[in-house]
Amino acid sequence: MRLPEFSGNRETVRSQGQVTISLITSLTLVCMVLVLAWGRANHNHEAELFDGNRLVAAASTELSQQGHVLTDTVNEMLSGRAATDAARNMFQDIFLIDLDGQAALRLPPFSSPGEFEFLRASVAEMLKTYRETAGSELRGGVGDERASGDEPAPAKTLSGRSSFLVVGDQGYALSIVSLSAAGKRALPLSGAESRALVVVGVREVRASVLSRIAYGSGVSTLSLSRTPSPDPSVSSVPVGLDGQPAFIEWRADKPGDRLLGNIGSMLVSFAALFAGLLAYRSTLKLADAEVTATKLAGQDALSGIANRLLFTRVLDTALAQVERGGRGFALLFIDLDRFKSVNDELGHDAGDKIIIAVAHRLQSKLRTTDLVARFGGDEFAILQSGVSTPADCEVLAERLLFALREPFDLNGEEIYLGGSIGVAICPRDSADRETLMRCADLALYNAKKGGRNRFAFFENALSEQVEIRRSIEEDLRIAVESGALELLYQPLVSIDGRKLLGVESLARWRHPTKGLIPPMEFIGMAEKRGLILQLGEWVLRRACEDARQWLDIKVAVNVSAIQFRHPGFVATVKRILHETGMEPSRLELELTESVIVDDADGAENAMFDLRAIGVRLALDDFGTGYSSLIYLRRFAFDKIKIDKSFLESMEATGESAIIVHSVVHLGRSLGLTVVAEGVETAEQHRFLQALGAHELQGYMFSRPVQAADISRICANGLVMPPARPMDQGDEEEPSLPLAGAA
Ligand code: C2E
Ligand code: CA
Ligand code: CA
């Protein structure tokens, strides 16, 4: 049968969203680039200023030392001593001049007249300022710093005036210092003549000087030049005094560039990562969209055959044809017999492979006018067309059973499954979709009950049951929608049985004519009829509302697998917690393995979100499933509740006792709270006490009771009424509503 196709209009919405995202991304990028450019320039400029200041300071120190050496040298020499090596190495020329700049005396050994003639103009320039600022000194004061405060720092020395200057390619450092009084006296000159003399020292700036300045300022290399370099990558500061042409040039550290480089490479990495993520996300989205699309298109994502949605549409069409007088058809429900254990023992991947193989095998046994669908898990359905009597489909049912009995090859290993089939025929059994499906369901139930690996037809004898069930289901809908259910609470007590630690909420439905219907029955019905979400929400809200009066205890709520798997579940829990004001840490959700089995990843996410808001999680009915141990390790539960069936059979077979024993120890070693359910006798109580279970629950301590009864225990300081072992106590759960016990 050809699968009809469904299409959507999601493309336009998606592309609009993408345009907005691109716009925001581009604007963000432009802003980032501007900020980065500004940051880079700013950073570089500050670093340049910093370097410049340090260079000027280092150059100034150098000149200042030069001035001191010159003063000392000259005074020593005038006192008849020879020039020191330091002075000899430092200066190329030292001479005395008068204030008009006329050379008066060249001090030996610095006697190379005319050699520094080209510096005459520069010296005269410096001398002019020197004369102005150091007038008093020249009139007989002690040689000292007199420089004007406006000049660049480097040229001022303590003993006079010094400056760098560049002539041609050669740098010089000139110093003008005054003579000491003793020095002046030592000269063969009159007082007035000697007073008018100053000392000039000429020094060629060699590489060693530059490296000393570089070292003192933390700059790696520098040079002296006559004019500032036009190269923008070279920085310069003036180190010439009195208009002397001299600039120190260096390649400034550009931390802004480095920063930009770093940020740039970071951005590039981020961009690459982002792009990768986007690509990854869009692949995920694509995969997601594919799943949605295939679902919408009526395909089962795993096996590729039809899904429930498509099947019911086709079923409706077939029903409509029958109504118009067309030929009848058969509805076959198929359940695999050993699938759950295969899934648990060999893992989900193996389970998936089996499902795919089964789907193909079933498909291959059908005519093109028939349709097979997977309803979920290991449930399949077949619509066999052109059928009016059971004989028409017996052959097919046998063929399908045979096909399912054949081994499946799983990586070389032979897996035997088998299946059970329930058959309902339209219009013989019903021409109404719901009823027909219920018929097939009942037939399947009969087939399983009859020993599996067989098929069963819906029999008329079942039809009354179907009708009853239909009407009860209808009543349940009314009860759920009108909030006519009740909620009881069963205490969870401390290991000595004396203190109330928490309660488990248990739903009750009192049917108007059929009396109390057990939750095991109506919860299943609610799941089938799509009422479970509403029911579950009612229970959760009611439990949270009631819990507000019991400040010190935890309140557990059972969550059905369908409810838990619903995408809005976590949001519903949050909303109800918020609306009722219940602290999340006092809410405990009891989940069963079935919650996890079908969609482990989805369950893990929801559990993570719930734990994140502080809700506690308990694994209910522990030990009844197949792979509890694996789940315990993977999923973060706070508590395990050992199923009451173990305690029930403990007295009968010693085996259960061993299991309970090891489960308690396992739970304890995993740091979980271990609860034993269904404690009925003093012996069970003693046994659990000895094992070290943490909490107990059972008829021995209390049956499920009304909220008011729990309030009474809370008011009594959480002290439980004395325990009454089942073998001595009553058998009945308190009638509803419970008229205030004790
Ligand atoms: P459960 O979660 O395992 O709940 C414990 C069941 O054990 C309750 O049965 C409780 O009355 C019964 N029980 C407690 N102590 C003893 C004892 O000492 N001996 C015996 N024999 N039984 C004891 P109940 O109330 O009939 O509930 C049956 C199941 O129905 C629950 O099993 C739970 O799976 C489900 N259920 C009940 N209320 C809700 C609900 O609000 N939501 C959902 N999703 N499921 C519910
Ligand atoms: Ca429970
Ligand atoms: Ca349980």
mmCIF file of N, CA, C and O and ligand atoms in Angstrom, residues 504-506 557-558 590 620-621 641 677 697, ligand 2:
data_model
loop_
_atom_site.group_PDB
_atom_site.id
_atom_site.type_symbol
_atom_site.label_atom_id
_atom_site.label_comp_id
_atom_site.label_asym_id
_atom_site.label_seq_id
_atom_site.Cartn_x
_atom_site.Cartn_y
_atom_site.Cartn_z
ATOM 1 N N GLU A 504 3.616 8.399 50.074
ATOM 2 C CA GLU A 504 3.456 8.162 48.634
ATOM 3 C C GLU A 504 2.001 8.407 48.299
ATOM 4 O O GLU A 504 1.110 7.865 48.961
ATOM 5 N N SER A 505 1.774 9.242 47.293
ATOM 6 C CA SER A 505 0.385 9.510 46.908
ATOM 7 C C SER A 505 -0.107 8.394 45.993
ATOM 8 O O SER A 505 0.611 7.962 45.088
ATOM 9 N N LEU A 506 -1.308 7.909 46.257
ATOM 10 C CA LEU A 506 -1.880 6.814 45.463
ATOM 11 C C LEU A 506 -3.300 7.181 45.056
ATOM 12 O O LEU A 506 -4.129 7.529 45.899
ATOM 13 N N VAL A 557 5.165 11.078 44.210
ATOM 14 C CA VAL A 557 4.085 11.005 43.224
ATOM 15 C C VAL A 557 4.507 10.009 42.148
ATOM 16 O O VAL A 557 5.632 10.063 41.650
ATOM 17 N N ASN A 558 3.602 9.088 41.825
ATOM 18 C CA ASN A 558 3.899 8.118 40.764
ATOM 19 C C ASN A 558 3.731 8.772 39.403
ATOM 20 O O ASN A 558 2.777 9.505 39.179
ATOM 21 N N GLU A 590 8.249 9.068 41.444
ATOM 22 C CA GLU A 590 8.546 7.636 41.346
ATOM 23 C C GLU A 590 8.400 7.205 39.895
ATOM 24 O O GLU A 590 7.341 7.313 39.300
ATOM 25 N N ASP A 620 11.002 3.050 41.033
ATOM 26 C CA ASP A 620 9.935 2.274 41.661
ATOM 27 C C ASP A 620 10.011 0.807 41.218
ATOM 28 O O ASP A 620 10.592 0.496 40.179
ATOM 29 N N ASP A 621 9.422 -0.050 42.017
ATOM 30 C CA ASP A 621 9.299 -1.471 41.668
ATOM 31 C C ASP A 621 10.637 -2.065 41.283
ATOM 32 O O ASP A 621 10.733 -2.878 40.349
ATOM 33 N N LYS A 641 13.112 1.751 45.291
ATOM 34 C CA LYS A 641 12.057 1.121 46.077
ATOM 35 C C LYS A 641 12.002 -0.346 45.675
ATOM 36 O O LYS A 641 11.652 -0.668 44.540
ATOM 37 N N GLU A 677 9.140 -1.784 50.017
ATOM 38 C CA GLU A 677 7.692 -1.610 49.949
ATOM 39 C C GLU A 677 7.008 -2.893 50.383
ATOM 40 O O GLU A 677 7.589 -3.974 50.252
ATOM 41 N N GLN A 697 7.815 0.894 53.934
ATOM 42 C CA GLN A 697 6.467 1.254 53.545
ATOM 43 C C GLN A 697 5.662 -0.022 53.500
ATOM 44 O O GLN A 697 6.139 -1.026 52.970
HETATM 45 CA CA CA B 2 5.095 3.932 43.562
#
